[in-house]
CSV table of N, CA and C in Angstrom, one decimal:
chain,number,residue,atom,x,y,z
V,1,MET,N,92.7,75.9,69.2
V,1,MET,CA,93.4,75.3,70.4
V,1,MET,C,94.8,74.8,69.9
V,2,ASP,N,95.8,75.3,70.6
V,2,ASP,CA,97.2,74.8,70.3
V,2,ASP,C,97.6,73.7,71.1
V,3,ASP,N,98.8,73.1,70.8
V,3,ASP,CA,99.3,71.9,71.4
V,3,ASP,C,99.5,72.1,72.9
V,4,ASP,N,99.9,73.3,73.3
V,4,ASP,CA,100.2,73.5,74.7
V,4,ASP,C,98.9,73.4,75.6
V,5,ASP,N,97.8,73.9,75.0
V,5,ASP,CA,96.5,73.9,75.7
V,5,ASP,C,96.0,72.4,75.8
V,6,ARG,N,96.2,71.7,74.7
V,6,ARG,CA,95.7,70.3,74.7
V,6,ARG,C,96.5,69.5,75.7
V,7,LYS,N,97.8,69.7,75.7
V,7,LYS,CA,98.7,68.9,76.6
V,7,LYS,C,98.3,69.2,78.1
V,8,GLU,N,98.0,70.4,78.4
V,8,GLU,CA,97.6,70.8,79.8
V,8,GLU,C,96.3,70.1,80.1
V,9,THR,N,95.4,70.1,79.2
V,9,THR,CA,94.1,69.5,79.4
V,9,THR,C,94.3,68.0,79.7
V,10,ASP,N,95.1,67.3,78.8
V,10,ASP,CA,95.4,65.9,79.0
V,10,ASP,C,95.9,65.6,80.4
V,11,GLU,N,96.9,66.4,80.8
V,11,GLU,CA,97.5,66.2,82.1
V,11,GLU,C,96.5,66.3,83.2
V,12,SER,N,95.6,67.3,83.2
V,12,SER,CA,94.7,67.5,84.2
V,12,SER,C,93.6,66.4,84.2
V,13,THR,N,93.3,65.9,83.0
V,13,THR,CA,92.3,64.8,82.9
V,13,THR,C,92.9,63.5,83.5
V,14,GLU,N,94.2,63.3,83.2
V,14,GLU,CA,94.9,62.1,83.7
V,14,GLU,C,95.0,62.2,85.2
V,15,ARG,N,95.3,63.3,85.7
V,15,ARG,CA,95.4,63.5,87.2
V,15,ARG,C,94.0,63.2,87.8
V,16,TYR,N,93.0,63.7,87.2
V,16,TYR,CA,91.6,63.5,87.7
V,16,TYR,C,91.3,62.0,87.7
V,17,TRP,N,91.6,61.3,86.6
V,17,TRP,CA,91.2,59.9,86.6
V,17,TRP,C,92.0,59.1,87.6
V,18,LYS,N,93.3,59.4,87.8
V,18,LYS,CA,94.1,58.7,88.7
V,18,LYS,C,93.5,58.9,90.1
V,19,GLU,N,93.1,60.1,90.5
V,19,GLU,CA,92.4,60.3,91.8
V,19,GLU,C,91.1,59.6,91.9
V,20,PHE,N,90.4,59.6,90.8
V,20,PHE,CA,89.1,58.9,90.7
V,20,PHE,C,89.3,57.4,91.0
V,21,VAL,N,90.3,56.8,90.3
V,21,VAL,CA,90.6,55.4,90.5
V,21,VAL,C,91.1,55.1,91.9
V,22,ARG,N,92.0,56.0,92.4
V,22,ARG,CA,92.6,55.8,93.7
V,22,ARG,C,91.6,55.8,94.8
V,23,THR,N,90.6,56.6,94.7
V,23,THR,CA,89.6,56.8,95.8
V,23,THR,C,88.5,55.7,95.7
V,24,GLY,N,88.6,54.8,94.6
V,24,GLY,CA,87.6,53.7,94.5
V,24,GLY,C,86.3,54.2,94.0
V,25,LYS,N,86.2,55.4,93.5
V,25,LYS,CA,84.9,55.9,93.0
V,25,LYS,C,84.5,55.2,91.7
V,26,VAL,N,85.5,54.7,91.0
V,26,VAL,CA,85.1,54.0,89.7
V,26,VAL,C,84.2,52.8,90.0
V,27,LYS,N,84.5,52.0,91.0
V,27,LYS,CA,83.6,50.9,91.3
V,27,LYS,C,82.2,51.4,91.7
V,28,ASP,N,82.2,52.4,92.5
V,28,ASP,CA,80.8,53.0,92.8
V,28,ASP,C,80.1,53.4,91.6
V,29,TYR,N,80.8,54.1,90.7
V,29,TYR,CA,80.1,54.5,89.4
V,29,TYR,C,79.7,53.4,88.6
V,30,LEU,N,80.6,52.4,88.4
V,30,LEU,CA,80.2,51.2,87.6
V,30,LEU,C,79.0,50.5,88.2
V,31,ARG,N,79.0,50.4,89.5
V,31,ARG,CA,77.8,49.7,90.1
V,31,ARG,C,76.6,50.5,89.9
V,32,TYR,N,76.7,51.8,90.0
V,32,TYR,CA,75.5,52.7,89.7
V,32,TYR,C,75.1,52.6,88.3
V,33,ALA,N,76.0,52.6,87.3
V,33,ALA,CA,75.7,52.6,85.9
V,33,ALA,C,75.1,51.2,85.5
V,34,LEU,N,75.6,50.1,86.1
V,34,LEU,CA,75.1,48.8,85.8
V,34,LEU,C,73.7,48.7,86.4
V,35,GLY,N,73.5,49.2,87.6
V,35,GLY,CA,72.2,49.2,88.2
V,35,GLY,C,71.2,49.9,87.4
V,36,MET,N,71.6,51.0,86.9
V,36,MET,CA,70.6,51.8,86.1
V,36,MET,C,70.2,51.0,84.8
V,37,ARG,N,71.2,50.4,84.2
V,37,ARG,CA,71.0,49.7,83.0
V,37,ARG,C,70.1,48.4,83.2
V,38,ASP,N,70.2,47.8,84.4
V,38,ASP,CA,69.5,46.6,84.7
V,38,ASP,C,68.0,46.9,84.9
V,39,GLU,N,67.7,48.1,85.4
V,39,GLU,CA,66.3,48.4,85.7
V,39,GLU,C,65.4,48.6,84.4
């Protein structure tokens, strides 16, 4: 894997996380994860 491929992957991951945070899915996921752990 060369630097260009890694840079492209990092950018797409960052874009995905920004969308994930913007849509509020992080809170839903954390609530789900914490709920699973508490059981």
